[in-house]
PDB file of C-alpha atoms in Angstrom:
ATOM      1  CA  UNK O   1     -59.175 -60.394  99.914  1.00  0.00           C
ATOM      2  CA  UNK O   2     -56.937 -58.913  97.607  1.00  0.00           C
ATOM      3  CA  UNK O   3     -57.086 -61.549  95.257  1.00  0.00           C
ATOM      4  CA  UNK O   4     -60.875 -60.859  94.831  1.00  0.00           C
ATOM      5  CA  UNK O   5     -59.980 -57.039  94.032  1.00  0.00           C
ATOM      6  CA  UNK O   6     -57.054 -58.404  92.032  1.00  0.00           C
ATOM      7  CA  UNK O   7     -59.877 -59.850  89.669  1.00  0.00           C
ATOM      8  CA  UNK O   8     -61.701 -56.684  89.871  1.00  0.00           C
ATOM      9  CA  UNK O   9     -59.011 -54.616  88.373  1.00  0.00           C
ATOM     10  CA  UNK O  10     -58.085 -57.236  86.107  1.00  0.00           C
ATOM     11  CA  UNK O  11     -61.862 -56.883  85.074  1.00  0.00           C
ATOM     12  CA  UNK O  12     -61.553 -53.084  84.973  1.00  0.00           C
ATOM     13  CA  UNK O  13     -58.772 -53.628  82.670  1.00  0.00           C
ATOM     14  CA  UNK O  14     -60.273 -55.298  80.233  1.00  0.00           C
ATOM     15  CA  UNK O  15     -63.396 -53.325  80.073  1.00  0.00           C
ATOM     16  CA  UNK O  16     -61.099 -50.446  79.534  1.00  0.00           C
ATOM     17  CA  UNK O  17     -59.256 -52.119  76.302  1.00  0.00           C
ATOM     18  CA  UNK O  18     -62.713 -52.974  74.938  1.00  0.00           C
ATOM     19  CA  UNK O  19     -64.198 -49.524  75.390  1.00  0.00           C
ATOM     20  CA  UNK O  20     -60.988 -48.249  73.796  1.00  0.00           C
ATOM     21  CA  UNK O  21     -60.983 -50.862  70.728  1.00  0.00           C
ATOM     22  CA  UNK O  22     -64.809 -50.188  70.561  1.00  0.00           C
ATOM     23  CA  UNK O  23     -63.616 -46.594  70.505  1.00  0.00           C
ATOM     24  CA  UNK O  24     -60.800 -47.055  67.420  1.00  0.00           C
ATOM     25  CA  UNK O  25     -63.549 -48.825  65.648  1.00  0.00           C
ATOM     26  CA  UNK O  26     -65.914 -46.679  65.542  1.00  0.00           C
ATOM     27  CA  UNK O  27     -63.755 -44.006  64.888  1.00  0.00           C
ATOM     28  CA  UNK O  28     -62.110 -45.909  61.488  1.00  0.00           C
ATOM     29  CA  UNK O  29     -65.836 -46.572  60.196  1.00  0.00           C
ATOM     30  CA  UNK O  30     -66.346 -42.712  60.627  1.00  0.00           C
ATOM     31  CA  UNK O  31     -63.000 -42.065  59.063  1.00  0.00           C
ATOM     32  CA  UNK O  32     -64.100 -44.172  55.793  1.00  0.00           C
ATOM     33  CA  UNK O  33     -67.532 -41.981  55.953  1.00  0.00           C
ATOM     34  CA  UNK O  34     -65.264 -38.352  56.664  1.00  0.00           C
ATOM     35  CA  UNK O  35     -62.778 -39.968  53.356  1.00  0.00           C
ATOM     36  CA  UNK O  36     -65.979 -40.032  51.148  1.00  0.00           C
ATOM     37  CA  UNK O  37     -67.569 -36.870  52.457  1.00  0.00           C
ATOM     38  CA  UNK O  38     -65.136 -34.654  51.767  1.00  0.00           C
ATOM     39  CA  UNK O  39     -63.621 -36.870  47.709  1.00  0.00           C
ATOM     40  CA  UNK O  40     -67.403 -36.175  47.409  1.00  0.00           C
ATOM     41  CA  UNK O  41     -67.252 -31.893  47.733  1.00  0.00           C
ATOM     42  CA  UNK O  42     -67.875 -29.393  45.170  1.00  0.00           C
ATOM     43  CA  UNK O  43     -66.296 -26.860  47.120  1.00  0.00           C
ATOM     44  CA  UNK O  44     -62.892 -26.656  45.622  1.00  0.00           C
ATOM     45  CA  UNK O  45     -62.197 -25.732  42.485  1.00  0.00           C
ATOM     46  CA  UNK O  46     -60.230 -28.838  41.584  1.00  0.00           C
ATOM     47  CA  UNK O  47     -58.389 -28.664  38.489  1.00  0.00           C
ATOM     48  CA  UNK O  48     -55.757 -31.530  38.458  1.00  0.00           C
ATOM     49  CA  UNK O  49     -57.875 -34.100  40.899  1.00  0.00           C
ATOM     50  CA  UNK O  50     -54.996 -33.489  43.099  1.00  0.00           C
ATOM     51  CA  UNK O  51     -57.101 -32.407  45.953  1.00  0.00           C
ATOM     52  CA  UNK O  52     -60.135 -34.842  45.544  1.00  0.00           C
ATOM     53  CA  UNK O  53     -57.513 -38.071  45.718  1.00  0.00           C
ATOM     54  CA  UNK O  54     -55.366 -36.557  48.411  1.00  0.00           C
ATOM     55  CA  UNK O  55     -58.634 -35.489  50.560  1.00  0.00           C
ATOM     56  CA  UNK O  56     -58.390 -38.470  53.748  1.00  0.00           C
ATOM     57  CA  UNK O  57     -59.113 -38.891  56.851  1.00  0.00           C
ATOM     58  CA  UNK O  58     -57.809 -41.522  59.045  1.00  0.00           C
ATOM     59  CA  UNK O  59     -57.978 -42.319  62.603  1.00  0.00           C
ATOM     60  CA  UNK O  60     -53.944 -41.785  64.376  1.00  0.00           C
ATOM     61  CA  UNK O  61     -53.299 -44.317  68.175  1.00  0.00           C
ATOM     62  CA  UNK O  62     -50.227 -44.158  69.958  1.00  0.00           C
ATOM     63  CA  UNK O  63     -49.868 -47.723  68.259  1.00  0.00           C
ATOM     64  CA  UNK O  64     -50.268 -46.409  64.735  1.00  0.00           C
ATOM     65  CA  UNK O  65     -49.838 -42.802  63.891  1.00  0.00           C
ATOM     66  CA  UNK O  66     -51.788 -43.536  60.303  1.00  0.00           C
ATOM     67  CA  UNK O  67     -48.833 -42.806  58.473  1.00  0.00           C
ATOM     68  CA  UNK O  68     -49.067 -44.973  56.301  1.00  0.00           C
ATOM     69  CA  UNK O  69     -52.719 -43.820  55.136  1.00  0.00           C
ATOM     70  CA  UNK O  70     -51.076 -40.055  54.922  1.00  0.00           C
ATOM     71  CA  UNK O  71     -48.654 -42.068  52.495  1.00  0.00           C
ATOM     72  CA  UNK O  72     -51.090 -42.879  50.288  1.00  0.00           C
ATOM     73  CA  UNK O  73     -52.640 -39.585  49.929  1.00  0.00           C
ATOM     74  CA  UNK O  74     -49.351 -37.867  49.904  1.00  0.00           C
ATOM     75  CA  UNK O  75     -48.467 -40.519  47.061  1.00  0.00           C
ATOM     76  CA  UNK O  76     -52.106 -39.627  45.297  1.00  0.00           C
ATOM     77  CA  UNK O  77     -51.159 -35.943  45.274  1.00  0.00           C
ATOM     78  CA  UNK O  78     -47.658 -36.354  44.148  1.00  0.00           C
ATOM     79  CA  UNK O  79     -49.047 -38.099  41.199  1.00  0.00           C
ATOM     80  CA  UNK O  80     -51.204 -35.583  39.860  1.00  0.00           C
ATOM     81  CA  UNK O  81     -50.060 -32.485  41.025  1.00  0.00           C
ATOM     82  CA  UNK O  82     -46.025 -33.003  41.998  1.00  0.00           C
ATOM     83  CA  UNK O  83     -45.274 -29.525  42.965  1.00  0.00           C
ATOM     84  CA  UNK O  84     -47.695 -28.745  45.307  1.00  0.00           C
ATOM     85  CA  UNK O  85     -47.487 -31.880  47.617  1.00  0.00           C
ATOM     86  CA  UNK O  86     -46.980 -31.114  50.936  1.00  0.00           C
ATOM     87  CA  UNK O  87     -46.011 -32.590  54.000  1.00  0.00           C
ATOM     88  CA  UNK O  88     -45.070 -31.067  57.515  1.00  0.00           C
ATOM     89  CA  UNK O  89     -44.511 -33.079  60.990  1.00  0.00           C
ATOM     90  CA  UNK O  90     -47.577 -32.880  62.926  1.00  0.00           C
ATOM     91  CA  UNK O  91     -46.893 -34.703  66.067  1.00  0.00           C
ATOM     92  CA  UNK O  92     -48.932 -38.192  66.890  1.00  0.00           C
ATOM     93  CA  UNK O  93     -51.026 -38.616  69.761  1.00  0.00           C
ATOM     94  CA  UNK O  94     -50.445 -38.953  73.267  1.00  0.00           C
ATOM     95  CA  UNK O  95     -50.296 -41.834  75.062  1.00  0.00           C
ATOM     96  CA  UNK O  96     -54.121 -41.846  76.131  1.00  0.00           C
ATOM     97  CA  UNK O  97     -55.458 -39.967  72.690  1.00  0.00           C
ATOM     98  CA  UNK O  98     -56.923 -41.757  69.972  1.00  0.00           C
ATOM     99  CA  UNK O  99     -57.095 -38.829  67.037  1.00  0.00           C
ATOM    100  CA  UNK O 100     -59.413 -38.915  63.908  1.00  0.00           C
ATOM    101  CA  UNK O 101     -57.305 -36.542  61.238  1.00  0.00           C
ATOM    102  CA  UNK O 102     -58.761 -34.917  57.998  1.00  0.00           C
ATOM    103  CA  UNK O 103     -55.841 -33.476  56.143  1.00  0.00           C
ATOM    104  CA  UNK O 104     -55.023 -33.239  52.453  1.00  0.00           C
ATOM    105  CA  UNK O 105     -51.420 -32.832  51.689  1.00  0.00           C
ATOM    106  CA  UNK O 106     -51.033 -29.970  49.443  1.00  0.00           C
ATOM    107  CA  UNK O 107     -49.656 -26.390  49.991  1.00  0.00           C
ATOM    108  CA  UNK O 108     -52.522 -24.842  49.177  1.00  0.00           C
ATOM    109  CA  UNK O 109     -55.033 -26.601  51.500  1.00  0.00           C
ATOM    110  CA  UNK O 110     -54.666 -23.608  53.774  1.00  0.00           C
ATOM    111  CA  UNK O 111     -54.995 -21.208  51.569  1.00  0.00           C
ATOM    112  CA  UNK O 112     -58.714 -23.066  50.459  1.00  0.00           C
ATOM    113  CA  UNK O 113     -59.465 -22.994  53.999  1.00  0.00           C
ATOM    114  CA  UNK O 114     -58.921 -19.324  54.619  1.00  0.00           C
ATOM    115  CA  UNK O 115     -58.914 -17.591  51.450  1.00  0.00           C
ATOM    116  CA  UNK O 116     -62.609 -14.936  50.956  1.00  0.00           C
ATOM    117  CA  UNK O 117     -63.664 -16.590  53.923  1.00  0.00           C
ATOM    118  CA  UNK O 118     -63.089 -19.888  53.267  1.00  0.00           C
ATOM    119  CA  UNK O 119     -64.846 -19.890  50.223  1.00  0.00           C
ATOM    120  CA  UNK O 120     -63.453 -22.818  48.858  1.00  0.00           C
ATOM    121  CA  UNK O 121     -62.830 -24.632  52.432  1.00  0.00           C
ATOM    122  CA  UNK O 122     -63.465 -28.118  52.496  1.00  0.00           C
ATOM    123  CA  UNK O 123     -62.053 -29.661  55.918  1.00  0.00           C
ATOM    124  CA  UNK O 124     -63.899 -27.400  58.762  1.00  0.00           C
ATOM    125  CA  UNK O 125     -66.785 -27.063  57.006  1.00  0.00           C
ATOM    126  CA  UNK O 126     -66.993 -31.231  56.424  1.00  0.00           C
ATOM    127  CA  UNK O 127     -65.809 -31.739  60.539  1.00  0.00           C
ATOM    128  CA  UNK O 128     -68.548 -29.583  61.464  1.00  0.00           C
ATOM    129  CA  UNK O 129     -71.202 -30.796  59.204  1.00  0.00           C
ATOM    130  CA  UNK O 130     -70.044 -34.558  60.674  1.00  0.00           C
ATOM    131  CA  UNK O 131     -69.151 -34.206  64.012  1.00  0.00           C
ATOM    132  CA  UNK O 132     -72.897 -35.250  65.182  1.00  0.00           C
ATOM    133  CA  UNK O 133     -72.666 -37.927  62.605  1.00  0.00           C
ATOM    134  CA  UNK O 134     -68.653 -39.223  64.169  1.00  0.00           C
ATOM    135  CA  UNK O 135     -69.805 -39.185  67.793  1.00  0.00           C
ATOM    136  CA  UNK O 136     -72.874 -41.344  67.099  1.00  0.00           C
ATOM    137  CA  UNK O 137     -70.732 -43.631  65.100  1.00  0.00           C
ATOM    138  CA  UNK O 138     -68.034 -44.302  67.904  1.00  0.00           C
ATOM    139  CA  UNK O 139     -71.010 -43.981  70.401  1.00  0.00           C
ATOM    140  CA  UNK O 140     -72.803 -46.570  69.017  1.00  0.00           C
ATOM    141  CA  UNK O 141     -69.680 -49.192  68.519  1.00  0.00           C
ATOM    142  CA  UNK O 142     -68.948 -48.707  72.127  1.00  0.00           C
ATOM    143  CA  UNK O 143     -72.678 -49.501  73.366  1.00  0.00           C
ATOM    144  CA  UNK O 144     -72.110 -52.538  71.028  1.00  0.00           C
ATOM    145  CA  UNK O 145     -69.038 -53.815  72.332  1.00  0.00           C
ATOM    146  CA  UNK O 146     -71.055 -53.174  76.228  1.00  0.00           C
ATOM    147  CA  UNK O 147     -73.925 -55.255  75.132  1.00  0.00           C
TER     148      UNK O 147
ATOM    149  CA  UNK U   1     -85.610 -34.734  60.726  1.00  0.00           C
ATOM    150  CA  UNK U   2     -86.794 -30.903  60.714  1.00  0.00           C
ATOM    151  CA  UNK U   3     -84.672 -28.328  60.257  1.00  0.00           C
ATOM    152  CA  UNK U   4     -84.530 -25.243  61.687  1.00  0.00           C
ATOM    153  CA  UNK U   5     -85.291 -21.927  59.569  1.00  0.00           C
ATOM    154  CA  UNK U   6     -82.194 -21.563  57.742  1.00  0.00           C
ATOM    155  CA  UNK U   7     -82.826 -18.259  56.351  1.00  0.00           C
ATOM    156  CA  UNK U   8     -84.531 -16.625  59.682  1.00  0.00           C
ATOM    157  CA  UNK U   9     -81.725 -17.798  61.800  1.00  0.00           C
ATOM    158  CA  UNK U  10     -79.060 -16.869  59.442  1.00  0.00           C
ATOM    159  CA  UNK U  11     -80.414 -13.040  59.767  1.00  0.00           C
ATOM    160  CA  UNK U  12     -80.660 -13.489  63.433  1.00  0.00           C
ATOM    161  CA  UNK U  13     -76.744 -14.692  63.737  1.00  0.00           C
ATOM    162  CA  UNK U  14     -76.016 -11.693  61.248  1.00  0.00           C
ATOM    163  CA  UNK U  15     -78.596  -8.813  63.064  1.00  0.00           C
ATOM    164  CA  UNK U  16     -77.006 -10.096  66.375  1.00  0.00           C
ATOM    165  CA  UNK U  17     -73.406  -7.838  65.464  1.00  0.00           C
ATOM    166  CA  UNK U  18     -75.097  -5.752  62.631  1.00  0.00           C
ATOM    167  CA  UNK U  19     -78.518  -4.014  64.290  1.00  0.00           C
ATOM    168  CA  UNK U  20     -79.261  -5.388  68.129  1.00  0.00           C
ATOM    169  CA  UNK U  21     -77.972  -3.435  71.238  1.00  0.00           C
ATOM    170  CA  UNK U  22     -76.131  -6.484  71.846  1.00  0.00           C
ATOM    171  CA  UNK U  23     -73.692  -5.988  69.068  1.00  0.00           C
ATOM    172  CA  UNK U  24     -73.123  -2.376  69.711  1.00  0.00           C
ATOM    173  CA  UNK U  25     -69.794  -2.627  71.426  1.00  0.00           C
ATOM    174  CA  UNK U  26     -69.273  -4.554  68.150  1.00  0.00           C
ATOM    175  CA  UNK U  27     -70.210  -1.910  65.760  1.00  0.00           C
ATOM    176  CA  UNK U  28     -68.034   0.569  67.402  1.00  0.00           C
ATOM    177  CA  UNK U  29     -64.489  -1.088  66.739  1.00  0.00           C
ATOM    178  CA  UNK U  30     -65.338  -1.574  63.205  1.00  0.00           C
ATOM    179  CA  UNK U  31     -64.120   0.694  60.455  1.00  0.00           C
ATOM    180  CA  UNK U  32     -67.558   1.840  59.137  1.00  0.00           C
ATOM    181  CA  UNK U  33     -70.145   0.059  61.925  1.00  0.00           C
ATOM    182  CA  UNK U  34     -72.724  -1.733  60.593  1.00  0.00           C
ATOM    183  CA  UNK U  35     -71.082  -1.001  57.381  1.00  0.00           C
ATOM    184  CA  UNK U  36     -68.190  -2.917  57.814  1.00  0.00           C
ATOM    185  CA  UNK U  37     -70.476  -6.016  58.619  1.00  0.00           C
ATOM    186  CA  UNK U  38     -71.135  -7.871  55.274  1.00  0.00           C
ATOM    187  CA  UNK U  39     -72.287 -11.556  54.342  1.00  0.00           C
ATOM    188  CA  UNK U  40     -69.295 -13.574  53.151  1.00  0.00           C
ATOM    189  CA  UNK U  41     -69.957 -13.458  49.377  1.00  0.00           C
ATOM    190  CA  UNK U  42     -70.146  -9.293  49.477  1.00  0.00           C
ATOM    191  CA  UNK U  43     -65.836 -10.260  49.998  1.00  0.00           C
ATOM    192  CA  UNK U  44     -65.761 -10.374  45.903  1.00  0.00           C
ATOM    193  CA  UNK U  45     -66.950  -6.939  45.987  1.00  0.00           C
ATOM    194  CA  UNK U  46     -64.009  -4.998  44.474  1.00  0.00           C
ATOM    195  CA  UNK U  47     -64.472  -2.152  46.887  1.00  0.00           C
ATOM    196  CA  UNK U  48     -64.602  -3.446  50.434  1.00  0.00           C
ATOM    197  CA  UNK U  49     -65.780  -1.769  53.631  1.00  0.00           C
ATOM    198  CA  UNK U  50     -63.514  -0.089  55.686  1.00  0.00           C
ATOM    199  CA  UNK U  51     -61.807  -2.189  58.361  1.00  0.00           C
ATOM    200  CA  UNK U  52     -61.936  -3.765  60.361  1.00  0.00           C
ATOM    201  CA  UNK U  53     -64.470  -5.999  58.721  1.00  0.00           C
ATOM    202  CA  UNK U  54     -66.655  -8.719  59.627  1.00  0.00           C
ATOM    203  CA  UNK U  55     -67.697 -11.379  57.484  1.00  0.00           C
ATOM    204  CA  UNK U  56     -70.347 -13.914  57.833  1.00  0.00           C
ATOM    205  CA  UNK U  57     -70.474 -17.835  56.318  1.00  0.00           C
ATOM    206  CA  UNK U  58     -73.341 -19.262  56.903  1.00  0.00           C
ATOM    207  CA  UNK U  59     -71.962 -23.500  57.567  1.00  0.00           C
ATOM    208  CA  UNK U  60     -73.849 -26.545  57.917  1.00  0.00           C
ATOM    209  CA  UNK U  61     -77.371 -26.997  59.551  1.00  0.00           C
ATOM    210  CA  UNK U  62     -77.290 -30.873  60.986  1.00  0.00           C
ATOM    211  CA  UNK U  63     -80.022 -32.455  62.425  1.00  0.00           C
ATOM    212  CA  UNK U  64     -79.055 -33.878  65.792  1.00  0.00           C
ATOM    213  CA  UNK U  65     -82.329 -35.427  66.899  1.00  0.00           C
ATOM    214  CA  UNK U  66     -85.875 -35.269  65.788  1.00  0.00           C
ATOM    215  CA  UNK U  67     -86.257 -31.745  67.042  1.00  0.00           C
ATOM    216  CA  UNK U  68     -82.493 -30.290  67.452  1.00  0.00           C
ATOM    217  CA  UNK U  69     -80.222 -29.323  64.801  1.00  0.00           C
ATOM    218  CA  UNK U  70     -76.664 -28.003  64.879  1.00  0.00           C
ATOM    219  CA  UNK U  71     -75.840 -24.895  63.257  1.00  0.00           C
ATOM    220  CA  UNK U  72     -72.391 -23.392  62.362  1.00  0.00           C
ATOM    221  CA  UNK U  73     -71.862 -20.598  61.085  1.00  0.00           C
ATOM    222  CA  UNK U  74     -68.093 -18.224  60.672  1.00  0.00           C
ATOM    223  CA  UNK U  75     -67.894 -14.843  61.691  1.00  0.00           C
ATOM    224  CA  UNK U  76     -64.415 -13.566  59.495  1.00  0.00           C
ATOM    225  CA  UNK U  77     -62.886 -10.926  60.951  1.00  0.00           C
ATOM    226  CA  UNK U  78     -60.709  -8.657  58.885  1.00  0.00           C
ATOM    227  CA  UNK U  79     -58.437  -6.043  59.058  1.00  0.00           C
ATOM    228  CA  UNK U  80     -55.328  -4.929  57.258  1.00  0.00           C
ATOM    229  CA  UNK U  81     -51.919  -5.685  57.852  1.00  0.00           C
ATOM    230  CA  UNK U  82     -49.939  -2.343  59.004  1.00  0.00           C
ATOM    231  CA  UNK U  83     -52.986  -2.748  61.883  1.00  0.00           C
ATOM    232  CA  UNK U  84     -51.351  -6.391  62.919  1.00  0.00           C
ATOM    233  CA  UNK U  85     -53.777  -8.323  65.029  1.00  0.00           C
ATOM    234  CA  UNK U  86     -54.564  -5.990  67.736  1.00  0.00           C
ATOM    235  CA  UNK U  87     -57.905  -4.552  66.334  1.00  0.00           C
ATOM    236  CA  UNK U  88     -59.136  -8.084  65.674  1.00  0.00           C
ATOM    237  CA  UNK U  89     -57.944  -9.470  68.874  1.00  0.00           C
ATOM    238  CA  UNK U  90     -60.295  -6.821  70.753  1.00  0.00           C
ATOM    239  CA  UNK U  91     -63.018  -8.191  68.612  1.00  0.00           C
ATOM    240  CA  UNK U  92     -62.996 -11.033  70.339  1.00  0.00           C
ATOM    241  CA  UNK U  93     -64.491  -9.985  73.570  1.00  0.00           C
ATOM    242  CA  UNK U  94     -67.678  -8.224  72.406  1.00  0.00           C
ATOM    243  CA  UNK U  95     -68.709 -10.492  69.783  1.00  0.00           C
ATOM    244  CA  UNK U  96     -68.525 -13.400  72.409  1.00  0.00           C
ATOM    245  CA  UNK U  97     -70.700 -11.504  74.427  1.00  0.00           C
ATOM    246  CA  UNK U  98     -72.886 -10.219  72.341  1.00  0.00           C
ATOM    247  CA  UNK U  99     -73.899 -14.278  71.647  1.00  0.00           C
ATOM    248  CA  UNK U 100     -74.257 -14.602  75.259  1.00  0.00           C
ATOM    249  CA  UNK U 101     -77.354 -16.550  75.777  1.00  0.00           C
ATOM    250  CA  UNK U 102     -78.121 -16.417  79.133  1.00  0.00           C
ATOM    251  CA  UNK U 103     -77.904 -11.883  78.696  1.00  0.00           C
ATOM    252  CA  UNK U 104     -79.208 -11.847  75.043  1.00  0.00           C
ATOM    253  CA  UNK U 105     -81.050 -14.868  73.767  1.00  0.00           C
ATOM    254  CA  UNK U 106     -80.725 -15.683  70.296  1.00  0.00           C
ATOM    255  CA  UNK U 107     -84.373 -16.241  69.180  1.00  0.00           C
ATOM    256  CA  UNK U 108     -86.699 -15.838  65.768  1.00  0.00           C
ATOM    257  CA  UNK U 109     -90.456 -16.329  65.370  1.00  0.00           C
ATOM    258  CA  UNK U 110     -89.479 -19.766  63.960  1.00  0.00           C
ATOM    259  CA  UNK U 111     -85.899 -20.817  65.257  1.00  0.00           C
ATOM    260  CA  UNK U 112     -85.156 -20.733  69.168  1.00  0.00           C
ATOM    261  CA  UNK U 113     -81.900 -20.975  69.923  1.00  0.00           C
ATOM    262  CA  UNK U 114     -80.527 -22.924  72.782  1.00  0.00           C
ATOM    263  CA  UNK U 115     -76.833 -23.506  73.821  1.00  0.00           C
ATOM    264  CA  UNK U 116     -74.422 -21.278  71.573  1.00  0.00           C
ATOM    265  CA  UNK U 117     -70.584 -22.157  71.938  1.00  0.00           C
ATOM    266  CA  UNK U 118     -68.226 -19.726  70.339  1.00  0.00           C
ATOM    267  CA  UNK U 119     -64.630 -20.350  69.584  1.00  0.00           C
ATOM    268  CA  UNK U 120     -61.792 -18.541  68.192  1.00  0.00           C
ATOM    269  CA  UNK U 121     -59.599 -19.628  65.436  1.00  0.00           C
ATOM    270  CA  UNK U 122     -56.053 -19.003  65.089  1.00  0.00           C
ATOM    271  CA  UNK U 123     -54.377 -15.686  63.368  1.00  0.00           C
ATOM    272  CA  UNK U 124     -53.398 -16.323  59.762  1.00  0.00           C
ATOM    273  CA  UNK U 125     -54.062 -14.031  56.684  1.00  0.00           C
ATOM    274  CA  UNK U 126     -56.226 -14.279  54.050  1.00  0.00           C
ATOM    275  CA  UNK U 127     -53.723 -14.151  51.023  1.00  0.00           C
ATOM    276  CA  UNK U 128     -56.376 -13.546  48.013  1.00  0.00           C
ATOM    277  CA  UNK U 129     -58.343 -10.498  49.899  1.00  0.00           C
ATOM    278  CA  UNK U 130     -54.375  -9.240  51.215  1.00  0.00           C
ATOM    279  CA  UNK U 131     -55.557  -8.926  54.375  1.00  0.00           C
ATOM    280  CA  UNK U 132     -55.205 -10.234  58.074  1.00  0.00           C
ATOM    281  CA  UNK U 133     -58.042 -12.474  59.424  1.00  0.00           C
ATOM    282  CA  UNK U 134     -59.277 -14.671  62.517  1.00  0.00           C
ATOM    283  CA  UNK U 135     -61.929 -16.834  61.944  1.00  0.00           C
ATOM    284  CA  UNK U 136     -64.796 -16.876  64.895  1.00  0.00           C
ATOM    285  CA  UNK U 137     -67.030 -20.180  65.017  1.00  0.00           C
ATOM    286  CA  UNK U 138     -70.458 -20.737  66.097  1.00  0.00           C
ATOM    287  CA  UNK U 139     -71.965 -23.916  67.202  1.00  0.00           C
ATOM    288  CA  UNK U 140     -75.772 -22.972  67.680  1.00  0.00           C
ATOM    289  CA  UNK U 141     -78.019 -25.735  68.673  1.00  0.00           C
ATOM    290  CA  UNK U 142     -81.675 -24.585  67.857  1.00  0.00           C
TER     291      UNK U 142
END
């Protein structure tokens, strides 16, 4: 007897690390599509390219806190605009979170977001305009993987 | 996909705080009443209402399905700095109410709103206007 519910949570298990790859997946293909949403704004007045080659978004596991994509952008801003790269620690996520981060590393990025009303804001306004657009992307590779 | 009316719900969202009954408790912690409630682009206006203010930005319109879309929009709320955040804190309260679907449903001729989920953003300050600000977001499905 309990080696028959020995298989079934051995079964449970592994539908629960497919659902969760299925989950990271998705969630990386709407990171690319987040990445190109917001290089692709007109909302900032961007005067060194600083902002349009630091803009990312990258998806952050336990595993793999995407530091090395923040890196990159970090590196992209420090290129073109040295002085105003930023970089603060954020915390990764917890053990059961799988996080999808928009960022660009500059010390001005909050003053975009807030400044006459977020008149020049590019992050919230992108995450709300894609949110619909995320959660059918990760939906849909998870309904994939349970095919 | 079929959007919504932009414009018609836009002046809903924005009568909702500036002319219903709803948004009267509103109007009466503001520094001129329906005066103090502007559209987001009025904040280049060298002379600015008196606080505290609200501020509209109209956000996104997606299309969720064939017949819903999501709308945000951002209701800025000002004040100034000697005034700290208590005056926009009380805020808080009556425009979540006044959204309240279930008391005050947010409907046009054209656009019906459905579900409306209001959320607070954190205190900072809005360096270029010199002023303190909370941002209050809107999630309208319609």
């Amino acid at each position: 007897m309990s080696g028959e519910f020995d298989n079934v949570f051995r079964a449970l298990d592994q539908l629960q690390r497919a659902i969760i790859e299925a989950a990271e997946d998705g969630l990386r293909q709407a990171a690319e599509d987040v990445t190109a949403f917001l290089q692709a704004s007109d909302a900032y007045g961007d005067q060194t390219g600083a902002t349009r080659a630091g803009s990312i978004a990258f998806v952050a596991t336990p595993q793999d806190d995407g530091s090395g994509e923040f890196n990159a952008a970090y590196g992209a801003v420090a290129e073109l605009n040295p002085d105003h790269a930023y970089a603060e620690e954020a915390g990764g996520p917890a053990a059961d979170e799988i996080m999808l981060v928009a960022t660009v590393p500059t010390d001005y990025q909050q003053h975009l977001e807030t400044a006459n009303a977020g008149d020049h804001a590019t992050l919230r306004p992108s995450m709300e305009a894609l949110t619909p657009q995320i959660q059918a992307t990760w939906t849909r590779a998870v309904e994939a993987k349970l095919r | 996909m079929i959007f919504s009316d932009p414009q018609a719900l836009i002046a809903a969202v924005f009568a909702r705080l500036a002319e219903d009954d709803a948004g009267a408790p509103v109007r009466d912690l503001l520094g001129a009443g329906a005066g103090s409630i502007i559209h987001a682009r009025r904040l280049r206006d060298q002379v600015l209402p008196l606080r505290p203010i609200l501020a509209l930005r109209a956000g996104s319109q997606v299309p969720l399905e064939r017949v819903l879309n999501q709308a945000s929009f951002t209701w800025w709320v000002y004040d100034d700095p000697a005034q700290d955040y208590a005056r926009i804190n009380a805020l808080l309260r009556p425009i979540s109410d006044a959204y309240d679907r279930r008391r005050y449903p947010l409907a046009t001729p054209t656009v019906a709103a459905g579900s409306v989920q209001i959320q607070a953003g954190q205190e900072t300050e809005d360096t270029a206007l010199g002023l303190l600000v909370r941002p209050v977001y809107l999630t309208i499905i319609c």
